[in-house]
Short mmCIF file of C-alpha atoms in Angstrom, two decimals:
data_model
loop_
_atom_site.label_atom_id
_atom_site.label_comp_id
_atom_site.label_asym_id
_atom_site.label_seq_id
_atom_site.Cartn_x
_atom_site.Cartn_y
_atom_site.Cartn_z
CA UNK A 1 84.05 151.61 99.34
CA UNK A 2 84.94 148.14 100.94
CA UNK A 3 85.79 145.55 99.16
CA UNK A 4 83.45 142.30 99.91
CA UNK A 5 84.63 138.94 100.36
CA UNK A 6 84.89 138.48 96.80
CA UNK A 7 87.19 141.51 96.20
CA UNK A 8 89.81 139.70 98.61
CA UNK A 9 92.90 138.73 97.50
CA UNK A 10 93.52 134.93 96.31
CA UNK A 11 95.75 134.04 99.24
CA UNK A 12 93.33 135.04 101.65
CA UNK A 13 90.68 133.09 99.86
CA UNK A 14 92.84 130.70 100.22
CA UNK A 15 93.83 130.61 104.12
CA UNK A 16 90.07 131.31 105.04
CA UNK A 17 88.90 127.90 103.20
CA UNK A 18 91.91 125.94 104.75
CA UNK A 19 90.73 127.46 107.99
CA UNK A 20 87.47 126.47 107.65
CA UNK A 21 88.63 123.00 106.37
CA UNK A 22 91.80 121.89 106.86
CA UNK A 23 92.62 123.40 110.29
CA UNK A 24 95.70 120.88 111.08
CA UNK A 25 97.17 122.66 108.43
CA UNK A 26 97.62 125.67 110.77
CA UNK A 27 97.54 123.84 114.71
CA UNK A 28 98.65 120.78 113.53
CA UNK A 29 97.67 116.91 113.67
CA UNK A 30 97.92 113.89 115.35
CA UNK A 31 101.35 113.21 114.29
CA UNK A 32 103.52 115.58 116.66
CA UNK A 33 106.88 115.38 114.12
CA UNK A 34 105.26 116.58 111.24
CA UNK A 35 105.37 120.72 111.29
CA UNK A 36 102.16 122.31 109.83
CA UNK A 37 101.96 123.43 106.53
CA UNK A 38 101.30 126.97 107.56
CA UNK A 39 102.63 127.25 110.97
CA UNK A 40 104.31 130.65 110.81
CA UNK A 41 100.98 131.84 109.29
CA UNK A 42 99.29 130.42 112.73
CA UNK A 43 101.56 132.08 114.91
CA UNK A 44 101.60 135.65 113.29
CA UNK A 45 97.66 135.60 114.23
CA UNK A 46 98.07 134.69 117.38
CA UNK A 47 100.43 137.51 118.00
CA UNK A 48 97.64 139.48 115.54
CA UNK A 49 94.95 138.61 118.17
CA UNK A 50 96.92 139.14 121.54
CA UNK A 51 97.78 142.41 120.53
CA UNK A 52 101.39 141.86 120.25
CA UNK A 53 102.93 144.04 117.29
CA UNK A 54 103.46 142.12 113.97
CA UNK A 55 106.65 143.63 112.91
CA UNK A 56 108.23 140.38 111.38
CA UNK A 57 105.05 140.45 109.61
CA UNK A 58 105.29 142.98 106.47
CA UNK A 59 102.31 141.00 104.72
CA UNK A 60 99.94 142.12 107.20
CA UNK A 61 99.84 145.37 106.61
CA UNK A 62 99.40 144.78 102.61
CA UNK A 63 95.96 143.15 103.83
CA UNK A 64 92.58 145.52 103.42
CA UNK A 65 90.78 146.32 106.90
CA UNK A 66 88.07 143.81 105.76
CA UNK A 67 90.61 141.33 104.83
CA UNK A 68 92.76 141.56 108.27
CA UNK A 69 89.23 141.23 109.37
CA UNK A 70 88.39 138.61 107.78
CA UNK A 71 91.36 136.22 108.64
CA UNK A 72 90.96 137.44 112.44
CA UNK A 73 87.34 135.93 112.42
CA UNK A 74 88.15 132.46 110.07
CA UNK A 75 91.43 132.10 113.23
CA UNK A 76 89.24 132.75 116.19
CA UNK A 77 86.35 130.33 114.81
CA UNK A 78 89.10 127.69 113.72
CA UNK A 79 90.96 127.70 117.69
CA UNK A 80 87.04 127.79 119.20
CA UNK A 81 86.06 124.80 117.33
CA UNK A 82 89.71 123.28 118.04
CA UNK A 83 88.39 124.24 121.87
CA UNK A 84 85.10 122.39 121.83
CA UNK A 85 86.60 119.58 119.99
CA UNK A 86 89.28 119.03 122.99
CA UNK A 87 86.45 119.41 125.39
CA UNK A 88 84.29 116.92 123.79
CA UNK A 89 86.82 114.48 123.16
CA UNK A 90 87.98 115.02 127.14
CA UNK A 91 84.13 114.30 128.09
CA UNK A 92 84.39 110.98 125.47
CA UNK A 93 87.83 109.54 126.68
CA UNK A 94 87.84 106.42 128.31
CA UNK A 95 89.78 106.47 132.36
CA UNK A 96 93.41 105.42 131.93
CA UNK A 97 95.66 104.00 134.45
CA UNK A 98 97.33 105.60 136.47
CA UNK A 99 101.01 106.55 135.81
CA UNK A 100 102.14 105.41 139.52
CA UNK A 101 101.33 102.37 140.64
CA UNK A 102 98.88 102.98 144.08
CA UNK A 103 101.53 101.25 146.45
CA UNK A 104 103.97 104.53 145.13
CA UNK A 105 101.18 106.85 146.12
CA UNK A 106 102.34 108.93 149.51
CA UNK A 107 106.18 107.41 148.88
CA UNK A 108 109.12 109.49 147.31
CA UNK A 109 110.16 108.34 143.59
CA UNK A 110 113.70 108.67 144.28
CA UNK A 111 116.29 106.50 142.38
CA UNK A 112 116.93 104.13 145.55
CA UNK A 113 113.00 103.48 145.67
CA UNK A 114 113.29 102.06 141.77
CA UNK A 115 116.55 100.51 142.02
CA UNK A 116 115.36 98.31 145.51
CA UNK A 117 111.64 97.64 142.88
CA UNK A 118 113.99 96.63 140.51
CA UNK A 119 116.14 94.84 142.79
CA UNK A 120 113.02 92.60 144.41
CA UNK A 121 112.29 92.00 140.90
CA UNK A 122 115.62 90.69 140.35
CA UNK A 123 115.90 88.45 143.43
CA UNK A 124 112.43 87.13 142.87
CA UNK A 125 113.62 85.91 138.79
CA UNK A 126 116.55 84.71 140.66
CA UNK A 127 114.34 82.27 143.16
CA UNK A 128 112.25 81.29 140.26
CA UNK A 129 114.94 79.95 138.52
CA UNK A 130 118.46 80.42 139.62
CA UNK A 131 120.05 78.64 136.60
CA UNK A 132 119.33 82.03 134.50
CA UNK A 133 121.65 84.58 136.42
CA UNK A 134 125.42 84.19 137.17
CA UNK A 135 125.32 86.95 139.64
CA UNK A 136 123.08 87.63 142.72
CA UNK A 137 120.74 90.65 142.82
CA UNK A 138 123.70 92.52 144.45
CA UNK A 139 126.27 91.74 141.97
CA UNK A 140 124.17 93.02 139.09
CA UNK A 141 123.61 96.26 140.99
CA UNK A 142 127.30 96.59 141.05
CA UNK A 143 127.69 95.73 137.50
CA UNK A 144 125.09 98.55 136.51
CA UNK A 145 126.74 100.97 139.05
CA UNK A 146 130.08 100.76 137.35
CA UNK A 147 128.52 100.71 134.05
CA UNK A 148 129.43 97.33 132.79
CA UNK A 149 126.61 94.58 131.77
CA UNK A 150 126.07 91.92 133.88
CA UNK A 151 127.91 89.62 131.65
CA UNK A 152 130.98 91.66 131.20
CA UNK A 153 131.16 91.69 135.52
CA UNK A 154 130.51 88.45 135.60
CA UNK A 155 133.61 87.67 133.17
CA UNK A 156 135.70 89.92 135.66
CA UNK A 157 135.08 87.88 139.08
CA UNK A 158 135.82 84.83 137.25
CA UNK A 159 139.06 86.24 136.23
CA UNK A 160 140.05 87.19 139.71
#
């Protein structure tokens, strides 16, 4: 005889409701530094459902067929609605900006392309109001290149 669904064991009462209605408790939240409450849990079905063995798993084998069943069916449903809720929320977003600016697009990001950016940047603070900076553009490339601040070079040449 098989037991029904309410011969199953407490804890799997349990997981199937928080399934069902808590499902960040199992693939998480919004907040990516707080661990799920039953992570390990989450991962020991996946492996359940890709086939992979469950050795570090003991528990499982404790389960009834209609229990191991059971908690197969409550994961798959929770990661398919997990699936159509990315999808739909993909379809709702609003277009962002993009990461690189269009003048980058076609052009190598190397480290001399954002240094001269930030360099032009530099010089054109530095033509708006000249007052602000001790050093030219140049010097405070020199300054960053041997790791000292701008003020701290600009202390130096004065002592030479």
């Amino acid at each position: 005889m098989k037991p029904t669904e309410t011969e199953f064991s407490q804890g799997v009462k349990i997981l199937l409701e928080r399934m069902q209605n808590n499902p960040e408790d199992f693939i998480g939240g919004d907040d990516p530094y707080k661990a799920p409450k039953f992570e390990l849990f989450a991962k020991l079905m996946n492996d359940v459902i890709r086939g992979d063995r469950v050795k570090n798993w003991q528990d499982w084998y404790l389960f009834t067929k209609a229990e191991q069943t059971a908690l197969i069916q409550g994961y798959k449903d929770m990661m398919r609605a997990r699936f159509d809720q990315g999808i739909m929320s993909k379809l709702l977003e609003e277009p962002r900006e993009p990461y690189i600016k269009p003048e980058y697009y076609g052009k190598p990001l190397t480290a001399s392309a954002i240094q001269t950016e930030a360099l032009k940047a530099l010089e054109q603070a530095y033509a708006k109001n000249p007052t602000t900076f001790k050093l030219t553009p140049s010097q405070v490339a020199m300054a960053n290149k041997l790791g000292l601040s701008p003020a701290e070079y600009a202390r130096k040449l004065n002592q030479i």
